[in-house]
mmCIF file of C-alpha atoms in Angstrom:
data_model
loop_
_atom_site.group_PDB
_atom_site.id
_atom_site.type_symbol
_atom_site.label_atom_id
_atom_site.label_comp_id
_atom_site.label_asym_id
_atom_site.label_seq_id
_atom_site.Cartn_x
_atom_site.Cartn_y
_atom_site.Cartn_z
ATOM 1 C CA MET A 27 95.887 35.351 73.560
ATOM 2 C CA GLN A 28 98.798 37.785 73.326
ATOM 3 C CA LEU A 29 97.484 41.056 74.782
ATOM 4 C CA SER A 30 94.664 42.294 77.007
ATOM 5 C CA VAL A 31 94.117 46.074 77.095
ATOM 6 C CA ILE A 32 92.503 47.187 80.354
ATOM 7 C CA ILE A 33 90.826 50.611 80.244
ATOM 8 C CA LEU A 34 89.442 51.917 83.537
ATOM 9 C CA ASN A 35 86.878 54.641 82.885
ATOM 10 C CA TYR A 36 85.250 57.269 85.066
ATOM 11 C CA ASN A 37 83.099 59.974 83.503
ATOM 12 C CA VAL A 38 85.118 60.605 80.323
ATOM 13 C CA ARG A 39 82.636 59.280 77.774
ATOM 14 C CA TYR A 40 83.984 61.089 74.671
ATOM 15 C CA PHE A 41 87.643 60.496 75.479
ATOM 16 C CA LEU A 42 86.846 56.833 76.106
ATOM 17 C CA GLU A 43 85.233 56.502 72.678
ATOM 18 C CA GLN A 44 88.269 57.975 70.946
ATOM 19 C CA CYS A 45 90.620 55.812 73.029
ATOM 20 C CA VAL A 46 88.770 52.602 72.154
ATOM 21 C CA LEU A 47 88.782 53.511 68.451
ATOM 22 C CA SER A 48 92.563 53.940 68.543
ATOM 23 C CA VAL A 49 93.086 50.696 70.491
ATOM 24 C CA GLN A 50 90.965 48.755 68.003
ATOM 25 C CA LYS A 51 93.206 49.970 65.185
ATOM 26 C CA ALA A 52 96.352 49.139 67.168
ATOM 27 C CA LEU A 53 95.128 45.594 67.849
ATOM 28 C CA GLU A 54 94.658 44.748 64.175
ATOM 29 C CA GLY A 55 96.907 41.780 63.449
ATOM 30 C CA ILE A 56 97.367 41.060 67.174
ATOM 31 C CA ASP A 57 95.539 38.344 69.095
ATOM 32 C CA GLY A 58 94.118 40.686 71.692
ATOM 33 C CA GLU A 59 91.109 41.931 73.596
ATOM 34 C CA ILE A 60 89.822 45.160 75.110
ATOM 35 C CA ILE A 61 88.282 45.177 78.571
ATOM 36 C CA VAL A 62 86.602 48.380 79.739
ATOM 37 C CA VAL A 63 85.931 48.680 83.456
ATOM 38 C CA ASP A 64 83.602 51.519 84.419
ATOM 39 C CA ASN A 65 83.753 52.941 87.948
ATOM 40 C CA ASN A 66 80.091 53.942 88.177
ATOM 41 C CA SER A 67 80.168 56.803 85.646
ATOM 42 C CA SER A 68 77.175 59.104 85.423
ATOM 43 C CA ASP A 69 77.881 60.486 81.930
ATOM 44 C CA ALA A 70 76.465 57.770 79.633
ATOM 45 C CA SER A 71 79.871 56.112 79.173
ATOM 46 C CA CYS A 72 78.352 52.657 79.559
ATOM 47 C CA ALA A 73 75.459 53.386 77.193
ATOM 48 C CA MET A 74 77.971 54.575 74.593
ATOM 49 C CA MET A 75 80.028 51.393 74.963
ATOM 50 C CA GLN A 76 76.962 49.180 74.631
ATOM 51 C CA GLN A 77 75.752 51.074 71.580
ATOM 52 C CA LYS A 78 79.008 51.630 69.688
ATOM 53 C CA PHE A 79 81.159 48.719 70.898
ATOM 54 C CA PRO A 80 78.784 45.892 71.835
ATOM 55 C CA ALA A 81 81.435 43.185 71.241
ATOM 56 C CA ILE A 82 83.871 44.693 73.769
ATOM 57 C CA LYS A 83 83.775 43.309 77.291
ATOM 58 C CA LEU A 84 82.320 45.941 79.644
ATOM 59 C CA ILE A 85 82.469 45.547 83.423
ATOM 60 C CA THR A 86 80.249 47.988 85.327
ATOM 61 C CA ASN A 87 81.072 48.643 88.959
ATOM 62 C CA LYS A 88 78.306 49.861 91.256
ATOM 63 C CA GLU A 89 80.572 52.470 92.855
ATOM 64 C CA ASN A 90 83.852 54.261 92.202
ATOM 65 C CA LEU A 91 86.299 51.674 93.514
ATOM 66 C CA GLY A 92 89.437 53.658 92.709
ATOM 67 C CA PHE A 93 92.246 53.071 90.225
ATOM 68 C CA PRO A 94 93.943 49.982 91.770
ATOM 69 C CA LYS A 95 90.831 47.926 92.462
ATOM 70 C CA GLY A 96 89.182 48.884 89.179
ATOM 71 C CA ASN A 97 92.221 47.736 87.206
ATOM 72 C CA ASN A 98 92.594 44.563 89.264
ATOM 73 C CA ILE A 99 88.991 43.679 88.405
ATOM 74 C CA GLY A 100 89.791 44.119 84.722
ATOM 75 C CA VAL A 101 92.953 42.016 84.968
ATOM 76 C CA ALA A 102 91.011 39.224 86.692
ATOM 77 C CA ALA A 103 88.905 38.923 83.533
ATOM 78 C CA ALA A 104 91.882 39.153 81.149
ATOM 79 C CA LYS A 105 93.215 36.269 79.054
ATOM 80 C CA GLY A 106 96.301 37.814 77.471
ATOM 81 C CA GLU A 107 99.908 36.863 78.132
ATOM 82 C CA PHE A 108 100.601 40.606 78.297
ATOM 83 C CA LEU A 109 98.532 43.343 79.910
ATOM 84 C CA CYS A 110 98.320 46.980 78.908
ATOM 85 C CA ILE A 111 97.018 49.248 81.644
ATOM 86 C CA LEU A 112 95.662 52.224 79.715
ATOM 87 C CA ASN A 113 93.939 55.448 80.733
ATOM 88 C CA PRO A 114 90.726 56.311 78.854
ATOM 89 C CA ASP A 115 92.032 59.806 78.062
ATOM 90 C CA THR A 116 94.767 58.448 75.811
ATOM 91 C CA ILE A 117 95.284 57.778 72.094
ATOM 92 C CA VAL A 118 97.638 55.054 70.900
ATOM 93 C CA ALA A 119 99.209 54.804 67.450
ATOM 94 C CA GLU A 120 98.394 51.962 65.091
ATOM 95 C CA ASP A 121 101.793 50.337 65.690
ATOM 96 C CA THR A 122 102.161 51.073 69.415
ATOM 97 C CA PHE A 123 101.430 47.553 70.623
ATOM 98 C CA SER A 124 103.258 45.731 67.829
ATOM 99 C CA LYS A 125 106.400 47.770 68.527
ATOM 100 C CA ILE A 126 106.331 47.259 72.286
ATOM 101 C CA LEU A 127 105.454 43.551 72.077
ATOM 102 C CA ASN A 128 108.424 42.906 69.791
ATOM 103 C CA SER A 129 110.401 40.097 71.399
ATOM 104 C CA LYS A 130 113.635 42.133 71.322
ATOM 105 C CA ASN A 131 112.174 44.345 74.076
ATOM 106 C CA TRP A 132 111.515 41.469 76.449
ATOM 107 C CA SER A 133 113.920 39.345 78.446
ATOM 108 C CA ALA A 134 113.529 37.194 81.543
ATOM 109 C CA ASN A 135 114.225 40.270 83.682
ATOM 110 C CA THR A 136 111.930 42.751 81.940
ATOM 111 C CA GLY A 137 109.267 44.148 84.241
ATOM 112 C CA ILE A 138 107.100 46.967 82.893
ATOM 113 C CA ILE A 139 107.520 48.773 79.587
ATOM 114 C CA GLY A 140 106.206 52.304 79.154
ATOM 115 C CA CYS A 141 106.438 54.718 76.248
ATOM 116 C CA LYS A 142 106.725 58.364 75.316
ATOM 117 C CA LEU A 143 103.657 60.354 76.349
ATOM 118 C CA ILE A 144 102.672 63.783 75.071
ATOM 119 C CA ASP A 145 99.852 66.069 76.161
ATOM 120 C CA GLY A 146 97.102 67.546 74.013
ATOM 121 C CA THR A 147 99.420 70.280 72.707
ATOM 122 C CA GLY A 148 102.118 67.873 71.528
ATOM 123 C CA ASN A 149 104.473 68.545 74.431
ATOM 124 C CA PHE A 150 106.392 65.740 76.131
ATOM 125 C CA LEU A 151 105.122 64.654 79.547
ATOM 126 C CA PRO A 152 108.168 64.194 81.806
ATOM 127 C CA GLU A 153 106.360 61.731 84.074
ATOM 128 C CA SER A 154 106.673 59.219 81.209
ATOM 129 C CA LYS A 155 109.892 58.155 82.969
ATOM 130 C CA ARG A 156 110.772 58.666 86.603
ATOM 131 C CA GLY A 157 113.038 57.554 89.405
ATOM 132 C CA VAL A 158 112.092 56.124 92.778
ATOM 133 C CA PRO A 159 110.855 59.090 94.855
ATOM 134 C CA THR A 160 113.197 58.501 97.779
ATOM 135 C CA PRO A 161 113.223 61.242 100.443
ATOM 136 C CA TRP A 162 116.105 63.038 98.694
ATOM 137 C CA VAL A 163 114.648 62.665 95.195
ATOM 138 C CA SER A 164 111.303 63.960 96.468
ATOM 139 C CA PHE A 165 113.089 66.917 98.042
ATOM 140 C CA THR A 166 114.644 67.828 94.667
ATOM 141 C CA LYS A 167 111.221 67.604 93.044
ATOM 142 C CA ILE A 168 109.239 69.545 95.641
ATOM 143 C CA PHE A 169 111.731 72.421 95.683
ATOM 144 C CA GLY A 170 112.486 72.415 91.957
ATOM 145 C CA LEU A 171 116.166 71.469 92.267
ATOM 146 C CA TYR A 172 115.778 68.895 89.484
ATOM 147 C CA LYS A 173 115.599 71.749 86.985
ATOM 148 C CA PHE A 174 119.207 72.805 87.564
ATOM 149 C CA SER A 175 121.134 69.676 86.585
ATOM 150 C CA ASN A 176 120.720 66.083 85.473
ATOM 151 C CA SER A 177 122.534 64.923 88.597
ATOM 152 C CA LEU A 178 119.605 66.325 90.582
ATOM 153 C CA GLY A 179 117.109 65.104 88.003
ATOM 154 C CA LYS A 180 116.440 61.584 89.220
ATOM 155 C CA TYR A 181 112.748 62.293 89.769
ATOM 156 C CA TYR A 182 112.206 62.533 86.004
ATOM 157 C CA ALA A 183 114.986 60.055 85.103
ATOM 158 C CA GLN A 184 116.962 62.767 83.352
ATOM 159 C CA HIS A 185 119.798 60.345 82.582
ATOM 160 C CA LEU A 186 117.648 59.644 79.510
ATOM 161 C CA ASN A 187 116.260 62.292 77.214
ATOM 162 C CA GLU A 188 112.729 61.922 75.876
ATOM 163 C CA ASN A 189 113.963 60.399 72.603
ATOM 164 C CA GLU A 190 116.227 57.799 74.188
ATOM 165 C CA SER A 191 115.086 54.367 75.347
ATOM 166 C CA GLY A 192 116.519 52.801 78.473
ATOM 167 C CA LYS A 193 116.017 51.436 81.965
ATOM 168 C CA VAL A 194 114.100 53.590 84.430
ATOM 169 C CA ASP A 195 112.683 52.921 87.877
ATOM 170 C CA ILE A 196 109.116 54.226 87.665
ATOM 171 C CA LEU A 197 106.559 54.317 84.844
ATOM 172 C CA VAL A 198 103.217 56.053 84.710
ATOM 173 C CA GLY A 199 99.912 54.192 85.074
ATOM 174 C CA ALA A 200 98.408 55.935 82.050
ATOM 175 C CA PHE A 201 100.258 53.428 79.856
ATOM 176 C CA MET A 202 101.976 50.301 81.170
ATOM 177 C CA VAL A 203 102.646 46.945 79.506
ATOM 178 C CA ILE A 204 103.486 44.026 81.793
ATOM 179 C CA LYS A 205 103.245 40.250 81.628
ATOM 180 C CA ARG A 206 100.094 39.017 83.336
ATOM 181 C CA GLU A 207 102.093 36.367 85.180
ATOM 182 C CA LEU A 208 104.311 39.017 86.792
ATOM 183 C CA TYR A 209 101.359 41.286 87.548
ATOM 184 C CA ASN A 210 99.600 38.484 89.401
ATOM 185 C CA LYS A 211 102.802 37.351 91.140
ATOM 186 C CA ILE A 212 103.300 40.736 92.801
ATOM 187 C CA GLY A 213 99.584 41.069 93.570
ATOM 188 C CA GLY A 214 98.668 43.739 91.043
ATOM 189 C CA PHE A 215 97.924 47.264 92.165
ATOM 190 C CA ASP A 216 97.737 47.725 95.931
ATOM 191 C CA GLU A 217 94.066 48.362 96.716
ATOM 192 C CA ASN A 218 94.966 50.127 99.966
ATOM 193 C CA CYS A 219 95.759 53.132 97.777
ATOM 194 C CA PHE A 220 92.754 54.755 96.066
ATOM 195 C CA MET A 221 94.782 56.470 93.330
ATOM 196 C CA TYR A 222 97.845 58.591 92.411
ATOM 197 C CA SER A 223 100.795 56.637 93.909
ATOM 198 C CA ASP A 224 99.598 53.232 92.735
ATOM 199 C CA ASP A 225 101.763 53.252 89.603
ATOM 200 C CA ILE A 226 104.821 54.262 91.648
ATOM 201 C CA ASP A 227 104.134 51.432 94.084
ATOM 202 C CA LEU A 228 103.612 48.838 91.329
ATOM 203 C CA SER A 229 106.782 49.911 89.505
ATOM 204 C CA TYR A 230 108.770 49.805 92.747
ATOM 205 C CA ARG A 231 107.535 46.304 93.641
ATOM 206 C CA VAL A 232 108.596 45.120 90.173
ATOM 207 C CA LEU A 233 112.114 46.392 90.967
ATOM 208 C CA GLN A 234 112.014 44.537 94.272
ATOM 209 C CA GLU A 235 111.353 41.344 92.281
ATOM 210 C CA GLY A 236 114.735 41.795 90.615
ATOM 211 C CA LYS A 237 113.209 43.009 87.332
ATOM 212 C CA TYR A 238 113.873 46.257 85.494
ATOM 213 C CA ASN A 239 111.412 48.736 84.006
ATOM 214 C CA TYR A 240 111.984 50.174 80.555
ATOM 215 C CA TYR A 241 111.117 53.467 78.872
ATOM 216 C CA PHE A 242 110.545 52.877 75.130
ATOM 217 C CA HIS A 243 110.657 56.091 73.133
ATOM 218 C CA GLU A 244 109.933 54.626 69.688
ATOM 219 C CA THR A 245 106.170 55.009 69.959
ATOM 220 C CA THR A 246 104.225 58.020 71.196
ATOM 221 C CA VAL A 247 100.867 58.056 72.973
ATOM 222 C CA ILE A 248 98.713 61.119 73.670
ATOM 223 C CA HIS A 249 97.666 61.458 77.301
ATOM 224 C CA TYR A 250 95.284 64.313 77.927
ATOM 225 C CA LYS A 251 96.144 63.888 81.611
ATOM 226 C CA GLY A 252 94.029 66.552 83.260
ATOM 227 C CA GLU A 253 90.804 65.150 81.850
ATOM 228 C CA SER A 254 90.451 62.221 84.245
ATOM 229 C CA THR A 255 91.045 64.241 87.412
ATOM 230 C CA ILE A 256 89.250 67.250 88.851
ATOM 231 C CA ARG A 257 91.823 69.014 90.991
ATOM 232 C CA ASP A 258 89.688 70.221 93.860
ATOM 233 C CA GLY A 259 89.880 69.779 97.628
ATOM 234 C CA LYS A 260 89.164 66.060 97.316
ATOM 235 C CA TYR A 261 92.048 65.744 94.858
ATOM 236 C CA MET A 262 94.467 67.426 97.287
ATOM 237 C CA LYS A 263 93.361 65.156 100.134
ATOM 238 C CA ARG A 264 93.758 61.992 98.073
ATOM 239 C CA PHE A 265 97.101 63.129 96.694
ATOM 240 C CA GLN A 266 98.429 63.617 100.224
ATOM 241 C CA GLU A 267 97.043 60.254 101.307
ATOM 242 C CA ALA A 268 98.666 58.558 98.302
ATOM 243 C CA MET A 269 102.127 59.989 98.984
ATOM 244 C CA ASN A 270 101.851 59.149 102.671
ATOM 245 C CA PHE A 271 100.817 55.608 101.710
ATOM 246 C CA PHE A 272 103.918 55.093 99.577
ATOM 247 C CA TYR A 273 106.364 56.448 102.163
ATOM 248 C CA LYS A 274 104.871 54.517 105.048
ATOM 249 C CA LYS A 275 104.941 51.325 102.999
ATOM 250 C CA HIS A 276 108.482 51.503 101.625
ATOM 251 C CA PHE A 277 110.640 53.866 103.693
ATOM 252 C CA LYS A 278 111.672 54.127 107.312
ATOM 253 C CA VAL A 279 112.340 57.762 108.074
ATOM 254 C CA SER A 280 113.002 59.914 111.121
ATOM 255 C CA ILE A 281 110.403 62.011 112.911
ATOM 256 C CA PHE A 282 112.095 65.120 111.512
ATOM 257 C CA PHE A 283 111.781 63.836 107.971
ATOM 258 C CA LYS A 284 108.178 62.785 108.493
ATOM 259 C CA ILE A 285 107.363 66.372 109.476
ATOM 260 C CA PHE A 286 109.362 67.719 106.531
ATOM 261 C CA MET A 287 107.633 65.390 104.094
ATOM 262 C CA LYS A 288 104.210 66.252 105.477
ATOM 263 C CA ILE A 289 104.903 69.931 104.813
ATOM 264 C CA GLY A 290 106.376 69.150 101.397
ATOM 265 C CA ILE A 291 103.443 66.984 100.347
ATOM 266 C CA VAL A 292 100.983 69.699 101.350
ATOM 267 C CA LEU A 293 102.913 72.323 99.362
ATOM 268 C CA PHE A 294 103.241 70.025 96.357
ATOM 269 C CA SER A 295 99.561 69.099 96.364
ATOM 270 C CA ILE A 296 98.535 72.759 96.650
ATOM 271 C CA VAL A 297 100.660 73.549 93.583
ATOM 272 C CA LYS A 298 99.023 70.642 91.743
ATOM 273 C CA ARG A 299 95.591 71.886 92.732
ATOM 274 C CA PHE A 300 96.204 75.386 91.393
ATOM 275 C CA GLN A 301 97.781 73.994 88.214
ATOM 276 C CA GLY A 302 94.565 72.131 87.571
ATOM 277 C CA LYS A 303 92.234 75.087 87.959
ATOM 278 C CA ILE A 304 90.291 75.694 84.808
ATOM 279 C CA LYS A 305 91.513 78.890 83.165
ATOM 280 C CA GLU A 306 89.409 81.100 80.996
ATOM 281 C CA LYS A 307 89.669 79.669 77.520
ATOM 282 C CA VAL A 308 91.082 81.955 74.845
ATOM 283 C CA GLN A 309 89.276 81.408 71.575
ATOM 284 C CA PRO A 310 91.473 80.754 68.527
ATOM 285 C CA GLU A 311 91.635 83.504 65.935
ATOM 286 C CA ASN A 312 91.722 81.016 63.060
ATOM 287 C CA TYR A 313 90.995 77.357 62.385
ATOM 288 C CA VAL A 314 92.889 75.062 60.024
ATOM 289 C CA LEU A 315 91.527 71.711 58.879
ATOM 290 C CA VAL A 316 94.142 68.986 58.564
ATOM 291 C CA THR A 317 92.762 66.265 56.297
ATOM 292 C CA GLU A 318 93.619 63.933 53.446
ATOM 293 C CA ASN A 319 89.990 63.711 52.359
ATOM 294 C CA ASN A 320 89.736 63.988 48.572
ATOM 295 C CA ASN A 321 86.532 65.980 48.986
ATOM 296 C CA LYS A 322 88.086 68.520 51.303
ATOM 297 C CA SER A 323 85.854 71.426 50.275
ATOM 298 C CA GLU A 324 82.680 69.509 51.157
ATOM 299 C CA LEU A 325 84.100 68.383 54.524
ATOM 300 C CA THR A 326 85.203 71.939 55.276
ATOM 301 C CA HIS A 327 81.727 73.243 54.460
ATOM 302 C CA GLN A 328 80.063 70.641 56.704
ATOM 303 C CA LEU A 329 82.369 71.303 59.657
ATOM 304 C CA GLN A 330 82.072 75.074 59.338
ATOM 305 C CA LYS A 331 78.307 74.710 59.504
ATOM 306 C CA LYS A 332 78.284 72.184 62.352
ATOM 307 C CA LEU A 333 80.893 73.947 64.492
ATOM 308 C CA ASN A 334 80.006 77.536 63.588
ATOM 309 C CA ILE A 335 83.627 78.358 62.742
ATOM 310 C CA LYS A 336 85.530 79.396 59.618
ATOM 311 C CA PHE A 337 88.611 77.598 58.338
ATOM 312 C CA ILE A 338 91.534 79.333 56.671
ATOM 313 C CA GLU A 339 93.931 77.853 54.110
ATOM 314 C CA THR A 340 97.135 79.668 55.100
ATOM 315 C CA ILE A 341 98.834 79.199 58.488
ATOM 316 C CA LEU A 342 99.605 82.572 60.044
ATOM 317 C CA ASP A 343 102.378 82.153 62.640
ATOM 318 C CA ARG A 344 101.507 85.251 64.627
ATOM 319 C CA ASN A 345 97.887 84.328 65.251
ATOM 320 C CA ARG A 346 96.296 81.808 67.590
ATOM 321 C CA ILE A 347 95.441 78.820 65.450
ATOM 322 C CA GLU A 348 93.459 75.725 66.288
ATOM 323 C CA PHE A 349 94.111 72.720 64.074
ATOM 324 C CA ILE A 350 91.281 70.243 63.630
ATOM 325 C CA ILE A 351 92.756 66.907 62.559
ATOM 326 C CA ASP A 352 90.468 64.620 60.580
ATOM 327 C CA LEU A 353 91.009 61.069 61.853
ATOM 328 C CA ASN A 354 88.644 59.739 59.201
ATOM 329 C CA SER A 355 91.387 60.285 56.637
ATOM 330 C CA ILE A 356 94.555 60.522 58.761
ATOM 331 C CA SER A 357 95.927 57.680 60.894
ATOM 332 C CA PHE A 358 96.237 58.042 64.656
ATOM 333 C CA LYS A 359 99.998 57.667 64.294
ATOM 334 C CA LYS A 360 100.265 60.418 61.696
ATOM 335 C CA ALA A 361 98.042 62.710 63.787
ATOM 336 C CA ILE A 362 100.240 62.173 66.855
ATOM 337 C CA HIS A 363 103.404 62.948 64.889
ATOM 338 C CA TRP A 364 101.751 65.951 63.258
ATOM 339 C CA MET A 365 100.973 67.393 66.700
ATOM 340 C CA GLU A 366 104.538 66.812 67.898
ATOM 341 C CA ASN A 367 106.013 68.433 64.805
ATOM 342 C CA ASN A 368 103.697 71.469 64.813
ATOM 343 C CA LYS A 369 103.575 72.314 68.506
ATOM 344 C CA LYS A 370 103.916 76.012 69.222
ATOM 345 C CA LYS A 371 102.792 78.318 71.995
ATOM 346 C CA ASN A 372 99.978 79.748 69.868
ATOM 347 C CA HIS A 373 98.823 76.400 68.431
ATOM 348 C CA THR A 374 96.073 74.183 69.825
ATOM 349 C CA PHE A 375 94.714 70.914 68.493
ATOM 350 C CA LYS A 376 91.362 69.176 68.333
ATOM 351 C CA LEU A 377 90.763 65.741 66.862
ATOM 352 C CA LEU A 378 87.799 64.600 64.807
ATOM 353 C CA PRO A 379 87.496 60.861 65.616
ATOM 354 C CA PRO A 380 86.412 58.411 62.923
ATOM 355 C CA ASN A 381 82.652 58.274 62.332
ATOM 356 C CA SER A 382 81.955 60.567 65.293
ATOM 357 C CA ASN A 383 79.895 63.707 65.809
ATOM 358 C CA PHE A 384 82.300 65.613 68.046
ATOM 359 C CA ILE A 385 85.826 67.002 68.242
ATOM 360 C CA LEU A 386 87.953 66.984 71.376
ATOM 361 C CA GLY A 387 91.334 67.940 72.773
ATOM 362 C CA SER A 388 93.013 69.957 75.508
ATOM 363 C CA ASN A 389 95.149 73.058 75.486
ATOM 364 C CA SER A 390 97.686 72.101 78.191
ATOM 365 C CA SER A 391 98.702 69.202 80.409
ATOM 366 C CA ASN A 392 96.677 70.806 83.218
ATOM 367 C CA ASP A 393 93.611 71.486 81.086
ATOM 368 C CA ARG A 394 90.680 69.122 81.712
ATOM 369 C CA GLY A 395 89.970 69.012 78.037
ATOM 370 C CA GLU A 396 87.242 70.264 75.761
ATOM 371 C CA VAL A 397 84.588 68.448 73.773
ATOM 372 C CA LYS A 398 82.502 70.136 71.075
ATOM 373 C CA ALA A 399 79.531 68.149 69.866
ATOM 374 C CA PHE A 400 78.260 68.952 66.394
ATOM 375 C CA LYS A 401 75.144 70.987 65.895
ATOM 376 C CA GLU A 402 72.583 68.909 64.059
#
């Protein structure tokens, strides 16, 4: 088997459904499998998987075991030569895996390959490519110095722009492709970390093996990002623990720097917490249906009735517009590109997954996302 896609889920039932639908399309023509590991969700995620995707392997944990252990459980059941570690709040394009698995991208020294990630508004996510967060690099991040020049921009690997492939140190755990042999050789994700710095640690240990990690810009994946994490007090505590875990494991630093980093981590985690606070949602002034359905008028009528909204035909640049993209008639790849090409401050996007009775999306990289189920 060529590829095993490991999706670790926790309470994101609708996003998981859309993710699996996109992965199924992307695996067409590839000898692959999907393994969903559920960390004791309470939102009917498992019932949905059993009902809609009975042929997909589902592993149900009795408790929330965290990101590293949950993924390691999935990998233990995998058969593929390659592994894709994939968040449930993502959407891949139909050719994502075929492009990345192309033999030209892999050599004896290739470690992990990641790709271009965008949020639910079509904006690039800079954490798609990063540098090792050494004490100095972390300092430039915490205090915003990376914004002033590329020489200070190692945290987000600013030696590459978002549309340029190349070697980077750190890749994000929302989307990683790695050979199973290498994953097992380095011991997989470190289960001493519950979440947040696990991808940094895995990427760094790959570098220590003499391999290189690679950012591949030629395919784009949507990562709704905020959906899988509630940024409350527990989030801040775990974020601090994760950063402390990484520094204690890989760096020897002075007492002075330990104090400095403790203060910095607290400040950084507080900023993250406030970024993730749910803001009052501003309702769009107009809705536009993006579809290639030949019977567009009938689909428009059905959606207007089910969603209690009214679509317009003409895009008005000055007004807040929400685009509803019909994935029954438009490919995942085309939808992703359409979002990238039409991103504007006053534009938001929701997706209508194939053969589904809901739309979903998010309005920023810090937004937890929104699901609207149809009225029957």
